[in-house]
Amino acid sequence: MSVHMLIAGFGGQGVLFAGKIVAYTGMIEEKQVSWLPSYGPEMRGGTANCSVCIDDKPIGCPIVLNPKTLIVMNRPSYDKFINEVQPGGTVVLDSTLIEADSTRDDITVCAIPATQMANDNGLHGLANIIMLGQTLKATGFCSMDVLKEAMKRCIPARKQHLLEPNLRALQMGYDY
Amino acid sequence: MAEKYLMKGNEAIAEAAIRNGCIHFFGYPITPQTEVSAYMSKVLPKIGGTFLQAESEIAAINMVLGAASCGVRAMTSSSSPGISLKSEGVSYIAGSDLPCVILNVMRGGPGLGGIQPSQADYWQATKALGHGDFQLLVFAPATVQEIVNLIGTAFDLAEKYRMPALILADGMLGQMMEPVEFPEITPKPAEKPYATTGTQGKRKPNIINSLYLQPDELERTVRERFARYDIIKQNEVRCEEYLTDDAEIILVAYGATARVVRSAVEDARACGIKAGLIRPITLWPFPEEAIRNAAARVDHMITVEMSMGQMVDDVRLYANGQCDVHFFGHTGGIVPTPAEVLDQIKKYAGGAE
Amino acid sequence: MASFHKTNGLTDAVFHYCPGCTHGIVHRLVAECLEELGILGKTVGIAPVGCAVMAYDYFNCDMIEAPHGRAPAVATGAKRANPDNIVFTYQGDGDLAAIGTAETVHAATRGENITIIFINNAIYGMTGGQMAPTTLPGQVTQTTPYGRDVTRAGYPIRMCEMLSTLDGVAYAERVTVTDVPNVRNAKKAIKKAFTAQIEKKGFSIVEVLSSCPTNWGLEPVEALKWLKENMIPYYPLGCYKDATEKGVF
């Protein structure tokens, strides 16, 4: 299936990294892939987002303006993008940080307290991965095996000790 | 098949340059191309190359001039405001008939402008990147893979024709990651008998120079250079046509914008409008023939750019009144959307539902 | 008996320099040093913009003509491309200490293993005698017709003193060529600078106080006298830094 995903939050929450993992799932499945970050002075603390497209045919515009899937991890991004989601699309939001108040009834909203779950389970900083697990469950954009493999490829050799907590976070998000 | 990597455009261009035998890089940090320098600084010292963070863009391009004079493949990269600073050196490099590759990851201007993607340096790149009568080879890749493929071409042609080549990218291409493979290549740098590597007491001194105080001598030199430009115009034009065969309306766009337009063309086809796209890959030499032929077949062409309309001048020039040439674009760092482009197509396609 | 012969370090081209100009002497000294050190065949010289712009026609080695002020950057590129070449720049005061100050200072602080021959004649010669960064306070030029007023035009720059504070500089010496002992001394300094480069000791610069009779509006001999009486007090001769024993790195 094709992926047309926007991942948004604060800089430092790992939204770009989560997007990279998604992009790698497309690589593994030998599809066309694009990953485009917002860039600039928002590196730390400001809002950051990235667009990920996966398709069988060449990616035209790599900017995701109307996402089929929106992963959102802060309020400003929720306000900015909630009305841009395609009808029939899916929104996965971190309910620890966002009180969802959209009245849209043409989209599926999955609320998951990812930040709280991460903090409660010694997975500090891995809310993004918990979100990713939930997104996989909600959309089935690839298989769990492919996503795990993508994660392995995104974690550099010298940080392999981080793989285990990441996989745990992924599963926790999926099982929620 | 070569292994695929997921890489940022900026990193891919650095890797591709190295694989094409360019191990001398001189740069200065500026958003959104800084990853080029960062990548070079990581790799080049390990393989006996030069990474040098210069004191200014001006110094960097002149280091390229010095290195290119000595016969090596040299490169610098920057983004719009930095390219303006390099223009002096670019003119001297062109006037000294030296090959090199320059990367411009365009951002919004004028002045300090902004840091988001832009194509507002088309005029600068194709008409006047420095003083005097001269041209650069200008390549406009639209994907990260194409950046990789073109950088070798840029070095080869720069050496073949002894002139600087410019890769004109933009913030979107520089920052985005796409799967990319690096074809197996053995770089074959041209012989450079003109290089200043020391006479070893065996030949007359080589002189790299752009000064000709006698007007007739200067004119002769410039005319010789322009004769070379004519050969380039005959042989080195590159462009891609997408769904133009039966098109009733043709769009013209390059670089990242061409991707947006390609999406819009597909959307238009889905609405029953026979739209097509001409994507210049070389901006100089410009695909004059493709524009001329297309203009003879359709009533409307639309040029889409991230600028106030610069390439549209060339499209109009070579359409030469055969059809209406319209312009649509955004500037300042705003990327046109496929929906906006589709609206433009609908506006001029006439009659189609 | 010793006899005079023209050094092989110079071509047969006839200098275009004005009568009494000391560029010719310095050219010869540089050329003699290159020949005597046996490095002519591996030397790449960088010509400036200014009176010495056509130095590429005079030195009998590979030459590159650089944009105004950029010679140290061009030299850097050349040296990095082929570190075994001997690379020198030959620059005037406007080129080195005004438009090219950044290139000069940064090549120096990087400890770039190149040699700079700096001609300080306190005026822009080629463009017809305008104020240089090294024009003396009160000195009349085309653009300081009432004399250099430091409250408006600022003070002259003493490059050797300034550069000698940088860790990358192996050797900085100021000399002149007003008479035979000074010419001999200048040659010694130039040779030492190139030797430092050969031995990879770091950045070396020799500043040569020179005369410009044409633009100073003086006869050649008067010009040398003016140089001695006015320039040397402001720009004292001597070695400002010598780290050629152990090098800069």
CSV table of N, CA, C and O in Angstrom, one decimal, chain B residues 24 26 50-56 58-60 62-72 88-89 92 96 195-201 203-213, chain C residues 11 40-44 46 49 53-54 56-57 59-68 70 72-82 85 99 102-107 110 112 126:
chain,number,residue,atom,x,y,z
B,24,HIS,N,38.8,17.3,-3.3
B,24,HIS,CA,39.2,18.6,-2.8
B,24,HIS,C,38.0,19.5,-2.7
B,24,HIS,O,37.4,19.9,-3.7
B,26,PHE,N,36.1,22.9,-0.8
B,26,PHE,CA,36.3,24.1,-0.1
B,26,PHE,C,34.9,24.8,0.1
B,26,PHE,O,34.2,25.0,-0.8
B,50,THR,N,41.2,16.9,0.6
B,50,THR,CA,41.2,18.2,1.3
B,50,THR,C,39.7,18.6,1.6
B,50,THR,O,38.9,18.7,0.7
B,51,PHE,N,39.4,18.7,2.9
B,51,PHE,CA,38.2,19.5,3.3
B,51,PHE,C,38.7,20.7,3.9
B,51,PHE,O,39.5,20.7,4.9
B,52,LEU,N,38.3,21.9,3.4
B,52,LEU,CA,38.8,23.1,4.1
B,52,LEU,C,37.6,24.0,4.3
B,52,LEU,O,36.9,24.4,3.3
B,53,GLN,N,37.3,24.4,5.5
B,53,GLN,CA,36.2,25.4,5.8
B,53,GLN,C,36.9,26.8,5.7
B,53,GLN,O,37.7,27.2,6.5
B,54,ALA,N,36.6,27.4,4.6
B,54,ALA,CA,37.2,28.7,4.3
B,54,ALA,C,36.7,29.8,5.1
B,54,ALA,O,35.7,29.7,5.8
B,55,GLU,N,37.4,30.9,5.1
B,55,GLU,CA,37.0,32.1,5.9
B,55,GLU,C,35.8,32.8,5.3
B,55,GLU,O,35.2,33.7,5.9
B,56,SER,N,35.5,32.5,4.0
B,56,SER,CA,34.4,33.2,3.4
B,56,SER,C,34.1,32.4,2.1
B,56,SER,O,34.9,31.6,1.6
B,58,ILE,N,34.0,33.8,-0.7
B,58,ILE,CA,34.9,34.3,-1.7
B,58,ILE,C,36.2,33.5,-1.7
B,58,ILE,O,36.7,33.1,-2.7
B,59,ALA,N,36.7,33.3,-0.5
B,59,ALA,CA,37.9,32.5,-0.3
B,59,ALA,C,37.7,31.1,-0.9
B,59,ALA,O,38.6,30.6,-1.6
B,60,ALA,N,36.6,30.5,-0.5
B,60,ALA,CA,36.3,29.1,-0.9
B,60,ALA,C,36.4,29.0,-2.5
B,60,ALA,O,37.0,28.1,-3.0
B,62,ASN,N,37.9,30.8,-4.5
B,62,ASN,CA,39.2,31.1,-5.0
B,62,ASN,C,40.2,29.9,-4.7
B,62,ASN,O,41.1,29.7,-5.4
B,63,MET,N,39.9,29.2,-3.6
B,63,MET,CA,40.6,28.0,-3.4
B,63,MET,C,40.3,27.0,-4.5
B,63,MET,O,41.2,26.2,-4.9
B,64,VAL,N,39.1,26.9,-4.9
B,64,VAL,CA,38.7,26.1,-6.0
B,64,VAL,C,39.5,26.5,-7.2
B,64,VAL,O,40.0,25.6,-8.0
B,65,LEU,N,39.6,27.8,-7.5
B,65,LEU,CA,40.3,28.3,-8.6
B,65,LEU,C,41.8,27.8,-8.6
B,65,LEU,O,42.3,27.3,-9.5
B,66,GLY,N,42.4,27.9,-7.4
B,66,GLY,CA,43.8,27.4,-7.2
B,66,GLY,C,43.9,26.0,-7.4
B,66,GLY,O,44.8,25.5,-8.2
B,67,ALA,N,43.0,25.2,-6.9
B,67,ALA,CA,43.1,23.7,-7.0
B,67,ALA,C,42.8,23.3,-8.4
B,67,ALA,O,43.5,22.4,-9.0
B,68,ALA,N,41.8,23.9,-9.0
B,68,ALA,CA,41.5,23.6,-10.4
B,68,ALA,C,42.7,23.9,-11.4
B,68,ALA,O,42.9,23.2,-12.3
B,69,SER,N,43.3,25.0,-11.1
B,69,SER,CA,44.5,25.4,-11.8
B,69,SER,C,45.6,24.3,-11.8
B,69,SER,O,46.3,24.1,-12.8
B,70,CYS,N,45.6,23.6,-10.7
B,70,CYS,CA,46.7,22.6,-10.5
B,70,CYS,C,46.2,21.2,-11.0
B,70,CYS,O,46.8,20.2,-10.7
B,71,GLY,N,45.0,21.2,-11.6
B,71,GLY,CA,44.6,20.0,-12.3
B,71,GLY,C,43.8,19.0,-11.6
B,71,GLY,O,43.4,17.9,-12.1
B,72,VAL,N,43.4,19.3,-10.4
B,72,VAL,CA,42.5,18.3,-9.6
B,72,VAL,C,41.0,18.7,-9.8
B,72,VAL,O,40.7,19.8,-10.1
B,88,GLU,N,32.3,36.6,-8.2
B,88,GLU,CA,33.6,37.1,-8.7
B,88,GLU,C,34.5,35.9,-9.1
B,88,GLU,O,35.0,35.9,-10.2
B,89,GLY,N,34.7,35.0,-8.2
B,89,GLY,CA,35.6,33.8,-8.5
B,89,GLY,C,35.1,33.0,-9.7
B,89,GLY,O,35.9,32.5,-10.5
B,92,TYR,N,36.1,34.6,-12.8
B,92,TYR,CA,37.6,34.4,-13.1
B,92,TYR,C,37.8,32.9,-13.5
B,92,TYR,O,38.7,32.7,-14.4
B,96,SER,N,39.3,32.0,-17.0
B,96,SER,CA,40.6,31.2,-17.1
B,96,SER,C,40.4,29.8,-17.7
B,96,SER,O,41.4,29.1,-17.7
B,195,ALA,N,47.7,22.5,-16.7
B,195,ALA,CA,47.8,22.6,-15.2
B,195,ALA,C,49.1,23.2,-14.7
B,195,ALA,O,50.2,22.8,-15.2
B,196,THR,N,49.0,24.0,-13.7
B,196,THR,CA,50.2,24.6,-13.0
B,196,THR,C,50.7,23.6,-11.9
B,196,THR,O,50.3,23.8,-10.8
B,197,THR,N,51.5,22.6,-12.3
B,197,THR,CA,52.0,21.7,-11.4
B,197,THR,C,53.5,21.7,-11.3
B,197,THR,O,54.1,20.8,-10.7
B,198,GLY,N,54.1,22.8,-11.8
B,198,GLY,CA,55.5,22.9,-11.8
B,198,GLY,C,56.1,22.5,-13.2
B,198,GLY,O,55.6,21.4,-13.7
B,199,THR,N,57.0,23.2,-13.7
B,199,THR,CA,57.6,22.9,-15.0
B,199,THR,C,58.5,21.7,-15.0
B,199,THR,O,58.7,21.0,-16.0
B,200,GLN,N,59.0,21.3,-13.8
B,200,GLN,CA,60.0,20.3,-13.6
B,200,GLN,C,61.2,20.6,-14.5
B,200,GLN,O,62.0,19.6,-14.8
B,201,GLY,N,61.3,21.8,-15.0
B,201,GLY,CA,62.4,22.1,-15.9
B,201,GLY,C,62.3,21.5,-17.3
B,201,GLY,O,63.2,21.5,-18.1
B,203,ARG,N,59.4,21.9,-19.4
B,203,ARG,CA,58.5,22.6,-20.4
B,203,ARG,C,58.5,24.1,-20.1
B,203,ARG,O,59.0,24.5,-19.0
B,204,LYS,N,57.9,24.9,-21.0
B,204,LYS,CA,57.7,26.3,-20.6
B,204,LYS,C,56.7,26.4,-19.5
B,204,LYS,O,55.8,25.6,-19.4
B,205,PRO,N,56.7,27.5,-18.8
B,205,PRO,CA,55.7,27.7,-17.7
B,205,PRO,C,54.3,27.7,-18.2
B,205,PRO,O,54.0,28.3,-19.3
B,206,ASN,N,53.4,27.1,-17.5
B,206,ASN,CA,52.0,27.2,-17.7
B,206,ASN,C,51.5,28.4,-17.0
B,206,ASN,O,51.9,28.7,-15.9
B,207,ILE,N,50.6,29.2,-17.7
B,207,ILE,CA,50.0,30.4,-17.0
B,207,ILE,C,48.5,30.3,-17.1
B,207,ILE,O,47.9,30.1,-18.1
B,208,ILE,N,47.9,30.4,-15.9
B,208,ILE,CA,46.4,30.4,-15.8
B,208,ILE,C,46.1,31.9,-15.6
B,208,ILE,O,46.5,32.5,-14.7
B,209,ASN,N,45.3,32.4,-16.5
B,209,ASN,CA,45.1,33.9,-16.5
B,209,ASN,C,43.8,34.2,-17.2
B,209,ASN,O,43.3,33.5,-18.1
B,210,SER,N,43.2,35.3,-16.8
B,210,SER,CA,42.0,35.8,-17.4
B,210,SER,C,42.2,37.3,-17.9
B,210,SER,O,41.2,37.9,-18.3
B,211,LEU,N,43.4,37.7,-17.9
B,211,LEU,CA,43.7,39.1,-18.2
B,211,LEU,C,44.2,39.2,-19.7
B,211,LEU,O,45.1,38.6,-20.1
B,212,TYR,N,43.5,40.0,-20.5
B,212,TYR,CA,43.9,40.3,-21.9
B,212,TYR,C,43.8,41.8,-22.1
B,212,TYR,O,42.7,42.3,-22.3
B,213,LEU,N,44.9,42.5,-22.0
B,213,LEU,CA,44.8,44.0,-22.1
B,213,LEU,C,44.5,44.4,-23.5
B,213,LEU,O,44.1,45.6,-23.7
C,11,THR,N,61.9,35.3,-16.9
C,11,THR,CA,61.8,35.1,-18.3
C,11,THR,C,62.5,36.2,-19.0
C,11,THR,O,63.0,37.1,-18.4
C,40,LEU,N,62.7,26.0,-8.8
C,40,LEU,CA,62.0,26.6,-9.9
C,40,LEU,C,61.0,25.7,-10.6
C,40,LEU,O,59.9,26.1,-11.0
C,41,GLY,N,61.5,24.5,-10.8
C,41,GLY,CA,60.7,23.5,-11.6
C,41,GLY,C,59.4,23.0,-10.8
C,41,GLY,O,58.6,22.4,-11.4
C,42,LYS,N,59.4,23.3,-9.5
C,42,LYS,CA,58.2,22.8,-8.8
C,42,LYS,C,57.5,24.0,-8.2
C,42,LYS,O,56.6,23.7,-7.3
C,43,THR,N,57.8,25.2,-8.6
C,43,THR,CA,57.1,26.3,-8.0
C,43,THR,C,55.9,26.8,-8.8
C,43,THR,O,55.9,26.8,-10.0
C,44,VAL,N,54.9,27.1,-8.1
C,44,VAL,CA,53.7,27.8,-8.7
C,44,VAL,C,53.5,29.1,-8.0
C,44,VAL,O,53.4,29.2,-6.8
C,46,ILE,N,51.6,32.9,-7.6
C,46,ILE,CA,50.3,33.5,-7.8
C,46,ILE,C,50.5,35.0,-7.9
C,46,ILE,O,51.0,35.7,-7.0
C,49,VAL,N,46.3,41.4,-8.3
C,49,VAL,CA,45.9,42.5,-9.1
C,49,VAL,C,46.5,43.7,-8.5
C,49,VAL,O,46.5,43.9,-7.3
C,53,VAL,N,50.4,42.7,-11.6
C,53,VAL,CA,49.4,41.8,-12.2
C,53,VAL,C,50.0,40.9,-13.3
C,53,VAL,O,49.6,39.8,-13.5
C,54,MET,N,51.0,41.5,-14.0
C,54,MET,CA,51.6,40.7,-15.1
C,54,MET,C,52.9,40.0,-14.7
C,54,MET,O,53.7,39.6,-15.5
C,56,TYR,N,53.0,37.1,-14.0
C,56,TYR,CA,53.0,35.8,-14.6
C,56,TYR,C,53.9,35.8,-15.9
C,56,TYR,O,54.3,34.7,-16.3
C,57,ASP,N,54.1,37.0,-16.5
C,57,ASP,CA,55.0,37.0,-17.6
C,57,ASP,C,56.4,37.0,-17.3
C,57,ASP,O,57.3,36.8,-18.1
C,59,PHE,N,58.0,35.8,-14.1
C,59,PHE,CA,58.6,34.6,-13.3
C,59,PHE,C,58.7,33.4,-14.3
C,59,PHE,O,57.7,33.1,-14.9
C,60,ASN,N,59.8,32.7,-14.3
C,60,ASN,CA,60.0,31.6,-15.2
C,60,ASN,C,59.5,30.3,-14.5
C,60,ASN,O,60.3,29.3,-14.4
C,61,CYS,N,58.3,30.3,-14.0
C,61,CYS,CA,57.7,29.1,-13.4
C,61,CYS,C,56.2,29.1,-13.7
C,61,CYS,O,55.7,30.1,-14.2
C,62,ASP,N,55.5,28.1,-13.3
C,62,ASP,CA,54.1,28.1,-13.5
C,62,ASP,C,53.5,29.2,-12.7
C,62,ASP,O,53.9,29.4,-11.5
C,63,MET,N,52.5,29.9,-13.3
C,63,MET,CA,51.9,31.0,-12.6
C,63,MET,C,50.4,31.0,-12.8
C,63,MET,O,49.8,30.6,-13.8
C,64,ILE,N,49.7,31.5,-11.7
C,64,ILE,CA,48.2,31.7,-11.8
C,64,ILE,C,48.0,33.2,-11.5
C,64,ILE,O,48.5,33.7,-10.5
C,65,GLU,N,47.1,33.8,-12.2
C,65,GLU,CA,46.7,35.2,-12.0
C,65,GLU,C,45.4,35.1,-11.1
C,65,GLU,O,44.4,34.7,-11.6
C,66,ALA,N,45.5,35.7,-9.9
C,66,ALA,CA,44.3,35.6,-9.0
C,66,ALA,C,43.5,36.8,-9.1
C,66,ALA,O,43.9,37.9,-9.5
C,67,PRO,N,42.2,36.7,-8.7
C,67,PRO,CA,41.4,37.9,-8.5
C,67,PRO,C,42.0,38.8,-7.4
C,67,PRO,O,42.7,38.3,-6.5
C,68,HIS,N,41.6,40.1,-7.4
C,68,HIS,CA,42.1,41.1,-6.5
C,68,HIS,C,42.0,40.6,-5.0
C,68,HIS,O,40.9,40.4,-4.5
C,70,ARG,N,42.7,37.8,-3.6
C,70,ARG,CA,42.4,36.4,-3.3
C,70,ARG,C,43.6,35.5,-3.5
C,70,ARG,O,43.5,34.3,-3.4
C,72,PRO,N,46.1,34.6,-1.6
C,72,PRO,CA,46.3,33.6,-0.5
C,72,PRO,C,45.3,32.4,-0.6
C,72,PRO,O,45.7,31.3,-0.3
C,73,ALA,N,44.1,32.7,-1.0
C,73,ALA,CA,43.1,31.6,-1.2
C,73,ALA,C,43.5,30.8,-2.4
C,73,ALA,O,43.4,29.5,-2.3
C,74,VAL,N,43.8,31.4,-3.5
C,74,VAL,CA,44.2,30.6,-4.6
C,74,VAL,C,45.5,29.8,-4.3
C,74,VAL,O,45.5,28.6,-4.7
C,75,ALA,N,46.4,30.4,-3.6
C,75,ALA,CA,47.6,29.7,-3.2
C,75,ALA,C,47.2,28.5,-2.3
C,75,ALA,O,47.8,27.4,-2.4
C,76,THR,N,46.3,28.7,-1.4
C,76,THR,CA,45.8,27.6,-0.5
C,76,THR,C,45.3,26.4,-1.4
C,76,THR,O,45.7,25.3,-1.1
C,77,GLY,N,44.4,26.8,-2.4
C,77,GLY,CA,43.9,25.7,-3.2
C,77,GLY,C,45.0,25.0,-4.0
C,77,GLY,O,45.0,23.7,-4.1
C,78,ALA,N,46.0,25.7,-4.5
C,78,ALA,CA,47.1,25.1,-5.2
C,78,ALA,C,47.9,24.2,-4.3
C,78,ALA,O,48.3,23.1,-4.7
C,79,LYS,N,48.2,24.7,-3.1
C,79,LYS,CA,49.1,24.0,-2.2
C,79,LYS,C,48.4,22.7,-1.7
C,79,LYS,O,49.0,21.7,-1.6
C,80,ARG,N,47.1,22.8,-1.5
C,80,ARG,CA,46.4,21.6,-1.0
C,80,ARG,C,46.2,20.6,-2.1
C,80,ARG,O,46.2,19.4,-1.8
C,81,ALA,N,46.1,21.1,-3.4
C,81,ALA,CA,46.0,20.2,-4.5
C,81,ALA,C,47.3,19.4,-4.6
C,81,ALA,O,47.3,18.2,-4.9
C,82,ASN,N,48.4,20.1,-4.6
C,82,ASN,CA,49.7,19.4,-4.8
C,82,ASN,C,50.7,19.9,-3.7
C,82,ASN,O,51.5,20.9,-3.9
C,85,ASN,N,54.4,21.0,-4.4
C,85,ASN,CA,54.8,22.2,-5.1
C,85,ASN,C,55.1,23.3,-4.1
C,85,ASN,O,54.7,23.3,-2.9
C,99,ILE,N,41.6,44.7,0.2
C,99,ILE,CA,40.6,43.9,-0.3
C,99,ILE,C,40.8,42.4,0.1
C,99,ILE,O,39.8,41.6,0.1
C,102,ALA,N,41.1,39.4,4.7
C,102,ALA,CA,40.6,38.2,5.2
C,102,ALA,C,41.4,37.0,4.7
C,102,ALA,O,41.8,36.1,5.5
C,103,GLU,N,41.6,37.0,3.4
C,103,GLU,CA,42.4,35.8,2.8
C,103,GLU,C,43.8,35.8,3.4
C,103,GLU,O,44.3,34.7,3.7
C,104,THR,N,44.4,36.9,3.6
C,104,THR,CA,45.8,37.0,4.1
C,104,THR,C,45.8,36.4,5.6
C,104,THR,O,46.6,35.5,5.9
C,105,VAL,N,44.9,37.0,6.4
C,105,VAL,CA,44.9,36.7,7.8
C,105,VAL,C,44.6,35.2,8.0
C,105,VAL,O,45.2,34.5,8.8
C,106,HIS,N,43.6,34.7,7.2
C,106,HIS,CA,43.2,33.3,7.5
C,106,HIS,C,44.2,32.3,6.9
C,106,HIS,O,44.4,31.2,7.5
C,107,ALA,N,44.8,32.6,5.8
C,107,ALA,CA,45.9,31.7,5.3
C,107,ALA,C,47.0,31.7,6.3
C,107,ALA,O,47.6,30.6,6.6
C,110,ARG,N,45.9,29.7,9.5
C,110,ARG,CA,45.8,28.2,9.2
C,110,ARG,C,47.2,27.6,9.2
C,110,ARG,O,47.3,26.4,9.1
C,112,GLU,N,49.1,27.9,6.7
C,112,GLU,CA,49.2,27.4,5.3
C,112,GLU,C,50.6,27.5,4.9
C,112,GLU,O,51.3,28.5,5.0
C,126,MET,N,48.8,50.9,-9.6
C,126,MET,CA,48.2,50.7,-11.0
C,126,MET,C,47.1,51.6,-11.3
C,126,MET,O,46.9,52.0,-12.5
